[in-house]
Amino acid sequence: MEDTNNNEGAIDDGNVENLQGEEKSILLHVISQLRPGMDFSRVTLPVFILESKSFLEKLTDFMTHPALLIGLKLETPLERIRAITRFFMSGFYVRPKGVKKPYTPQLGETFRCHWNHENSKSIYVSEQVSHHPDISAFYGSNRAEGFVVSGSILFRDRFLGNSSSVALEGEGKLHLLEYDEVYTFTFPTVYARGILWGTLLMELSGEIYIKCEKTGYRTDIDFKTKGYFGGEYNKIEGKISHGEVDAKGNWPKKLKTCNTFSGYWDGKITIKGEDKKEEVFWDPHDGQTPKEKMVVRSLDDQSEWDSRKLWLKVTQALHQGDLTVATDEKQVIESKVKAAAAACEESGAPHEPKYFRLDDNGQWVYRWFDLTKWSEEDKEKLTEREVDGVISSCPKSEADAPAAASSAAGEEGKKKKKKSKKKKSSKSSA
């Protein structure tokens, strides 16, 4: 079936209510069983604090404004890292009201979608490749516009007393194919404050970076938390710097500051150049940068492990305010995953992700990873599509015949799987 612009299985969280007395009591009962420093990921949280989407889908918040990367012709490395920094910051303001946690992806869960642009398409595939530790891998491609994004994130949840934290460890990489440049980026830590007393709210904290070793440009951003005796919520400060990176990838101790910026991660950010002239860098509320609708296959065309179909009954129950049914359906999913894990253990065959594999450096990479640069002729004749998790290129005239066009990519993926298994086998025998 053809992809459709639909929102089945997804619920708008824009009008989330504050916790009611009964809900607060249930949460406090769960918290009373914890101790500071405890791993929060192994605790079954009450369903009413869940955002009605999986973290695999939550990652697509950063493609809310793809126009910030589409169709850009940036001649200098400084212009390019400024554009990438703006794009990176454009997804943080997308969030539900209050403190909501996305569904924790289950082992083997996947999410696939795309965005249709005027002259191209951006495609995204993600998968939960590990459970305990929880690791999500993702891959996005738009070779017509010359960019590919990839990476993996390991979650570390901690209960800290009146707050909890979720550290998002790992890196993402944005490849600009036209310039043969790779921009590596990291993520801030998420905090839920006021669990036991005070205002229940979410904060982002920590220092992250976006850097390109080839050009020597990097962005450093500090997500600040509000102080006990003053300050503001959601503040950020950052700078864009330049320095020569040596052959081993080491950055110099002193860098030249080219731009500084400050503002709010959920609001307006202003930037200054070396001339100290201030201008608006990013403002999600000015209406100048349009949102683009994410396209997800209909539920009938999704597998049982696709996020929206997997969590559908939980999502429907949350939308209807039926917390009992939501809890029951969440337990059904968890039992299903445990049964699949038990079957793997009994057979002696470990779970093998569908779309990603571990490379020789221990990093999760997409099985059909492709950084081939398209020529102008390619851009005129070719397009990309995703079928069963395989992103492949095909003539625009064949875009409506997905199965035939993706068969070659699918066979290539099978070959890679076999090679991977042989490597594992030889390592074991050694």
Coordinates of C-alpha atoms in Angstrom, one line a residue:
M1 CA 0.0 0.0 0.0
E2 CA 1.1 3.6 -0.7
D3 CA 2.2 5.8 2.2
T4 CA -0.5 8.2 3.4
N5 CA -0.5 11.4 5.3
N6 CA -2.2 10.1 8.4
N7 CA -1.9 10.4 12.1
E8 CA -3.2 6.9 13.1
G9 CA -1.8 5.8 16.4
A10 CA -0.5 9.2 17.4
I11 CA -2.3 11.5 19.9
D12 CA -1.9 15.3 20.3
D13 CA -0.4 15.9 23.7
G14 CA -0.8 19.7 23.6
N15 CA -3.4 19.9 26.4
V16 CA -2.0 17.6 29.0
E17 CA -3.5 18.3 32.5
N18 CA -1.5 18.6 35.7
L19 CA -1.4 15.5 37.9
Q20 CA -4.6 14.9 39.8
G21 CA -4.6 13.7 43.5
E22 CA -5.0 10.0 42.7
E23 CA -2.3 10.2 40.0
K24 CA 0.1 12.0 42.3
S25 CA -0.5 9.3 45.0
I26 CA 0.3 6.5 42.6
L27 CA 3.5 8.2 41.5
L28 CA 4.6 8.8 45.1
H29 CA 3.9 5.1 45.8
V30 CA 6.3 4.1 43.0
I31 CA 8.9 6.7 44.0
S32 CA 8.8 5.5 47.7
Q33 CA 10.3 2.2 46.5
L34 CA 13.3 3.9 45.0
R35 CA 16.7 5.1 46.4
P36 CA 18.8 7.9 45.0
G37 CA 21.1 6.8 42.2
M38 CA 18.9 3.8 41.3
D39 CA 18.4 2.8 37.7
F40 CA 15.0 4.2 36.7
S41 CA 14.8 2.2 33.4
R42 CA 14.0 -1.0 35.4
V43 CA 11.1 0.6 37.2
T44 CA 7.5 0.3 35.8
L45 CA 6.2 3.8 35.8
P46 CA 2.5 4.6 35.9
V47 CA 1.1 5.1 32.4
F48 CA -0.4 8.6 33.0
I49 CA 3.1 10.2 32.8
L50 CA 3.7 8.7 29.4
E51 CA 3.8 10.8 26.2
S52 CA 1.8 8.9 23.6
K53 CA 4.6 8.1 21.2
S54 CA 7.7 6.0 21.3
F55 CA 11.2 7.5 21.7
L56 CA 12.0 6.2 18.3
E57 CA 9.3 8.5 16.9
K58 CA 10.2 11.3 19.4
L59 CA 13.6 11.6 17.6
T60 CA 11.8 12.9 14.6
D61 CA 11.1 16.2 16.4
F62 CA 14.4 17.3 15.0
M63 CA 12.9 17.1 11.5
T64 CA 10.0 19.4 12.3
H65 CA 11.7 22.1 10.1
P66 CA 13.6 20.4 7.3
A67 CA 13.5 23.6 5.3
L68 CA 16.4 24.7 7.4
L69 CA 18.6 22.2 5.5
I70 CA 16.7 21.8 2.2
G71 CA 17.9 23.7 -0.8
L72 CA 20.7 25.6 1.0
K73 CA 23.8 26.6 -1.0
L74 CA 26.3 27.6 1.6
E75 CA 29.8 28.5 0.3
T76 CA 31.8 28.8 3.5
P77 CA 32.3 26.3 6.4
L78 CA 31.2 29.0 8.8
E79 CA 27.9 29.4 7.0
R80 CA 27.4 25.6 7.0
I81 CA 28.0 25.1 10.7
R82 CA 25.7 28.0 11.5
A83 CA 22.9 26.4 9.4
I84 CA 23.5 23.0 11.1
T85 CA 23.4 24.6 14.5
R86 CA 20.1 26.4 13.7
F87 CA 18.7 23.1 12.4
F88 CA 19.9 21.2 15.6
M89 CA 18.2 23.7 17.9
S90 CA 14.9 23.8 15.9
G91 CA 13.5 20.6 17.4
F92 CA 13.8 21.1 21.1
Y93 CA 10.7 23.3 21.5
V94 CA 8.4 20.4 20.2
R95 CA 7.1 18.9 23.5
P96 CA 4.0 18.2 25.4
K97 CA 2.9 20.3 28.3
G98 CA 4.1 19.1 31.7
V99 CA 6.4 16.2 32.3
K100 CA 5.9 13.3 29.9
K101 CA 8.1 10.4 29.1
P102 CA 8.0 8.8 25.7
Y103 CA 7.3 5.0 25.6
T104 CA 10.5 3.1 26.2
P105 CA 11.2 1.3 22.9
Q106 CA 11.0 -2.5 23.1
L107 CA 13.7 -4.7 21.7
G108 CA 13.0 -5.2 18.0
E109 CA 10.6 -2.2 17.8
T110 CA 11.0 0.0 14.7
F111 CA 9.7 3.3 13.4
R112 CA 9.7 4.4 9.8
C113 CA 8.5 7.6 8.1
H114 CA 9.3 10.3 5.5
W115 CA 8.8 13.9 4.6
N116 CA 7.8 15.1 1.1
H117 CA 9.6 18.3 0.0
E118 CA 9.1 20.3 -3.2
N119 CA 11.9 18.5 -5.1
S120 CA 13.0 15.6 -2.8
K121 CA 12.1 13.3 0.0
S122 CA 13.7 12.8 3.5
I123 CA 13.4 9.2 4.8
Y124 CA 13.9 8.0 8.4
V125 CA 14.3 4.5 9.9
S126 CA 15.0 3.7 13.5
E127 CA 15.1 0.5 15.6
Q128 CA 15.6 -0.5 19.2
V129 CA 18.7 -2.6 18.9
S130 CA 19.4 -3.4 22.5
H131 CA 17.5 -3.7 25.8
H132 CA 19.4 -3.3 29.1
P133 CA 21.3 -1.3 28.1
D134 CA 18.6 0.5 26.1
I135 CA 20.0 1.6 22.8
S136 CA 18.1 3.2 19.9
A137 CA 19.7 3.4 16.4
F138 CA 18.6 5.8 13.7
Y139 CA 19.3 6.6 10.1
G140 CA 17.9 9.3 7.8
S141 CA 18.6 10.0 4.1
N142 CA 18.0 12.7 1.5
R143 CA 20.8 12.2 -1.0
A144 CA 19.0 14.5 -3.5
E145 CA 19.6 17.3 -1.1
G146 CA 23.0 15.9 -0.1
F147 CA 22.7 14.9 3.5
V148 CA 22.6 11.7 5.5
V149 CA 22.2 11.5 9.3
S150 CA 23.0 8.5 11.5
G151 CA 23.7 7.5 15.1
S152 CA 22.7 5.6 18.2
I153 CA 21.7 6.7 21.7
L154 CA 22.1 4.8 25.0
F155 CA 19.7 5.7 27.8
R156 CA 20.8 6.0 31.4
D157 CA 17.9 6.8 33.8
R158 CA 18.5 7.7 37.4
F159 CA 16.3 8.6 40.3
L160 CA 17.9 11.5 42.2
G161 CA 15.4 12.2 45.0
N162 CA 13.0 15.0 44.0
S163 CA 14.1 14.6 40.4
S164 CA 15.0 12.0 37.8
S165 CA 17.5 12.2 34.9
V166 CA 17.8 10.6 31.5
A167 CA 21.3 10.9 30.1
L168 CA 21.3 10.4 26.3
E169 CA 24.8 9.0 25.7
G170 CA 26.1 8.5 22.2
E171 CA 26.6 10.6 19.1
G172 CA 24.9 11.4 15.9
K173 CA 26.5 12.2 12.6
L174 CA 25.3 14.5 9.9
H175 CA 27.0 13.9 6.5
L176 CA 27.1 16.7 4.0
L177 CA 27.8 14.8 0.8
E178 CA 28.5 17.8 -1.4
Y179 CA 31.4 18.8 0.8
D180 CA 32.5 15.4 2.1
E181 CA 32.0 16.8 5.6
V182 CA 30.9 15.0 8.8
Y183 CA 29.3 16.9 11.7
T184 CA 29.3 15.0 15.0
F185 CA 26.8 16.0 17.6
T186 CA 25.8 15.0 21.1
F187 CA 22.6 15.5 23.3
P188 CA 21.8 17.2 26.6
T189 CA 20.5 15.4 29.7
V190 CA 16.8 15.5 30.5
Y191 CA 15.6 16.2 34.0
A192 CA 12.2 15.8 35.6
R193 CA 11.9 18.1 38.6
G194 CA 9.4 18.3 41.4
I195 CA 8.5 14.6 41.7
L196 CA 8.0 14.7 45.4
W197 CA 7.5 18.4 46.1
G198 CA 7.4 21.7 44.2
T199 CA 6.4 22.3 40.6
L200 CA 6.6 19.3 38.3
L201 CA 8.6 20.4 35.2
M202 CA 11.2 19.3 32.7
E203 CA 14.6 20.9 32.2
L204 CA 17.5 20.2 29.8
S205 CA 21.0 20.4 31.1
G206 CA 24.6 19.9 30.1
E207 CA 27.2 20.9 27.6
I208 CA 27.0 19.4 24.1
Y209 CA 28.8 20.0 20.8
I210 CA 28.5 19.9 17.1
K211 CA 31.9 19.6 15.4
C212 CA 33.5 19.0 12.0
E213 CA 37.1 17.9 12.1
K214 CA 37.7 18.5 8.4
T215 CA 36.8 22.2 8.6
G216 CA 37.9 22.8 12.2
Y217 CA 34.6 24.5 13.1
R218 CA 32.6 23.5 16.1
T219 CA 29.6 24.7 18.1
D220 CA 29.5 24.3 21.9
I221 CA 26.2 24.8 23.6
D222 CA 25.5 25.0 27.4
F223 CA 21.9 24.1 28.4
K224 CA 21.5 25.8 31.7
T225 CA 19.2 24.9 34.6
K226 CA 17.5 27.5 36.8
G227 CA 19.4 28.2 40.0
Y228 CA 17.9 27.9 43.5
F229 CA 18.0 31.7 44.1
G230 CA 17.4 33.1 40.7
G231 CA 17.8 32.7 37.0
E232 CA 15.4 31.6 34.2
Y233 CA 14.2 28.3 32.9
N234 CA 15.3 26.9 29.5
K235 CA 18.2 29.2 29.0
I236 CA 21.1 28.3 26.6
E237 CA 24.4 29.9 25.7
G238 CA 26.7 28.9 23.0
K239 CA 29.6 29.8 20.6
I240 CA 30.9 28.8 17.2
S241 CA 34.7 28.5 17.1
H242 CA 37.5 27.6 14.7
G243 CA 40.8 25.9 15.1
E244 CA 43.2 23.5 13.3
V245 CA 42.5 19.9 14.1
D246 CA 45.6 17.6 13.9
A247 CA 45.9 14.4 12.0
K248 CA 44.8 12.4 15.1
G249 CA 41.6 14.4 15.4
N250 CA 42.8 16.4 18.5
W251 CA 41.4 19.9 18.8
P252 CA 43.6 22.8 19.9
K253 CA 43.3 24.1 23.4
K254 CA 42.6 27.6 22.2
L255 CA 40.0 28.3 19.5
K256 CA 39.0 31.5 17.7
T257 CA 35.5 32.5 18.6
C258 CA 33.5 33.4 15.5
N259 CA 30.0 33.7 16.8
T260 CA 28.2 33.7 20.2
F261 CA 24.5 33.1 20.8
S262 CA 22.1 32.9 23.7
G263 CA 18.4 32.6 24.3
Y264 CA 16.0 29.8 25.1
W265 CA 15.9 26.2 23.8
D266 CA 12.1 26.5 23.5
G267 CA 12.1 30.1 22.2
K268 CA 14.0 32.8 20.5
I269 CA 17.8 32.7 20.1
T270 CA 19.9 35.6 19.1
I271 CA 23.5 35.5 17.7
K272 CA 26.4 37.9 17.4
G273 CA 29.3 37.8 15.0
E274 CA 32.8 39.3 15.4
D275 CA 31.3 42.7 14.6
K276 CA 29.1 42.3 17.8
K277 CA 26.0 43.0 15.7
E278 CA 23.0 41.0 17.1
E279 CA 20.4 39.3 15.0
V280 CA 17.7 36.6 15.5
F281 CA 19.3 33.2 14.9
W282 CA 16.2 31.1 15.5
D283 CA 12.6 31.7 16.7
P284 CA 10.2 28.8 16.5
H285 CA 7.2 31.1 17.1
D286 CA 7.8 33.8 14.4
G287 CA 6.0 31.7 11.7
Q288 CA 8.8 32.2 9.2
T289 CA 9.9 28.6 9.0
P290 CA 7.1 26.2 8.1
K291 CA 6.6 22.8 9.6
E292 CA 6.5 19.9 7.3
K293 CA 4.1 17.0 7.9
M294 CA 5.6 13.6 8.7
V295 CA 4.2 10.8 6.6
V296 CA 3.7 7.4 8.2
R297 CA 2.2 4.3 6.6
S298 CA -1.3 3.4 7.6
L299 CA -1.6 0.9 10.4
D300 CA -2.8 -1.8 8.0
D301 CA 0.5 -1.4 6.2
Q302 CA 2.7 -1.6 9.4
S303 CA 4.3 -4.7 10.9
E304 CA 3.4 -5.8 14.4
W305 CA 6.8 -4.3 15.6
D306 CA 6.3 -0.8 14.1
S307 CA 5.9 1.7 17.0
R308 CA 2.5 3.0 16.3
K309 CA 1.0 -0.4 15.8
L310 CA 2.8 -2.0 18.7
W311 CA 1.6 0.8 21.1
L312 CA -1.7 1.4 19.5
K313 CA -4.0 0.1 22.3
V314 CA -2.0 1.9 25.0
T315 CA -2.2 5.1 23.0
Q316 CA -6.0 4.7 22.4
A317 CA -6.5 4.1 26.1
L318 CA -4.5 7.1 27.1
H319 CA -6.5 9.3 24.7
Q320 CA -9.7 8.0 26.3
G321 CA -8.4 8.6 29.8
D322 CA -8.7 4.9 30.7
L323 CA -5.5 4.3 32.7
T324 CA -6.5 0.8 33.7
V325 CA -6.7 -0.4 30.1
A326 CA -3.5 1.5 29.2
T327 CA -1.7 -0.3 32.0
D328 CA -3.0 -3.7 31.0
E329 CA -2.1 -3.2 27.3
K330 CA 1.4 -2.0 28.3
Q331 CA 1.8 -5.2 30.2
V332 CA 0.7 -7.2 27.2
I333 CA 3.5 -5.6 25.1
E334 CA 6.1 -6.3 27.8
S335 CA 5.0 -9.9 28.0
K336 CA 5.2 -10.3 24.3
V337 CA 8.8 -8.9 24.3
K338 CA 9.8 -11.2 27.2
A339 CA 8.4 -14.2 25.3
A340 CA 10.4 -13.3 22.2
A341 CA 13.5 -12.9 24.4
A342 CA 12.9 -16.3 26.0
A343 CA 12.5 -17.9 22.6
C344 CA 15.9 -16.5 21.5
E345 CA 17.6 -17.7 24.7
E346 CA 16.1 -21.2 24.4
S347 CA 17.2 -21.5 20.7
G348 CA 20.7 -20.2 21.6
A349 CA 20.4 -17.5 18.9
P350 CA 20.7 -13.9 20.2
H351 CA 18.4 -11.3 18.9
E352 CA 19.6 -9.8 15.7
P353 CA 18.3 -6.3 14.7
K354 CA 16.6 -6.0 11.3
Y355 CA 18.0 -2.7 10.0
F356 CA 21.3 -2.1 11.9
R357 CA 24.4 -4.1 12.7
L358 CA 27.5 -3.6 14.9
D359 CA 30.6 -2.6 12.9
D360 CA 34.2 -3.4 13.7
N361 CA 34.4 -0.4 16.1
G362 CA 31.4 -1.5 18.1
Q363 CA 29.1 1.1 16.6
W364 CA 25.6 0.5 15.4
V365 CA 25.3 1.3 11.6
Y366 CA 22.5 1.0 9.1
R367 CA 22.8 -2.1 7.0
W368 CA 22.2 -0.1 3.8
F369 CA 24.3 2.9 4.7
D370 CA 25.0 4.9 1.5
L371 CA 27.0 8.1 1.2
T372 CA 27.2 8.0 -2.6
K373 CA 27.0 11.6 -3.9
W374 CA 24.4 12.2 -6.6
S375 CA 25.3 14.2 -9.7
E376 CA 23.0 16.8 -11.1
E377 CA 21.7 14.2 -13.6
D378 CA 21.0 11.8 -10.7
K379 CA 19.0 14.4 -9.0
E380 CA 16.9 14.9 -12.1
K381 CA 16.2 11.2 -12.7
L382 CA 16.4 9.5 -9.3
T383 CA 14.5 9.4 -6.0
E384 CA 14.7 7.4 -2.8
R385 CA 12.2 5.2 -1.1
E386 CA 11.9 2.9 1.9
V387 CA 10.4 -0.6 1.7
D388 CA 10.6 -2.9 4.7
G389 CA 13.2 -0.7 6.3
V390 CA 15.5 -0.7 3.2
I391 CA 16.2 2.8 1.8
S392 CA 17.2 2.6 -1.8
S393 CA 17.4 4.8 -4.9
C394 CA 15.3 4.2 -8.0
P395 CA 14.2 6.0 -11.2
K396 CA 11.4 8.5 -10.4
S397 CA 9.4 6.7 -13.0
E398 CA 9.5 3.5 -10.8
A399 CA 8.7 5.2 -7.5
D400 CA 5.3 3.5 -7.3
A401 CA 6.7 0.0 -7.7
P402 CA 8.6 -0.4 -4.3
A403 CA 9.0 -4.1 -4.1
A404 CA 10.8 -4.6 -7.4
A405 CA 13.1 -1.6 -7.0
S406 CA 14.2 -2.5 -3.5
S407 CA 14.9 -6.2 -4.2
A408 CA 18.6 -5.5 -5.0
A409 CA 19.1 -3.5 -1.8
G410 CA 17.3 -6.3 0.1
E411 CA 19.6 -9.0 -1.3
E412 CA 22.6 -6.8 -0.5
G413 CA 21.4 -6.6 3.1
K414 CA 21.0 -10.4 3.4
K415 CA 24.6 -10.8 2.1
K416 CA 25.8 -8.4 4.8
K417 CA 23.9 -10.3 7.5
K418 CA 25.5 -13.5 6.4
K419 CA 29.0 -11.9 6.4
S420 CA 28.3 -10.5 9.9
K421 CA 27.2 -14.0 11.2
K422 CA 30.4 -15.5 9.7
K423 CA 32.6 -12.9 11.4
K424 CA 30.8 -13.6 14.8
S425 CA 31.3 -17.4 14.3
S426 CA 35.0 -17.0 13.5
K427 CA 35.5 -14.8 16.5
S428 CA 33.7 -17.3 18.8
S429 CA 35.9 -20.2 17.5
A430 CA 39.0 -18.1 18.0

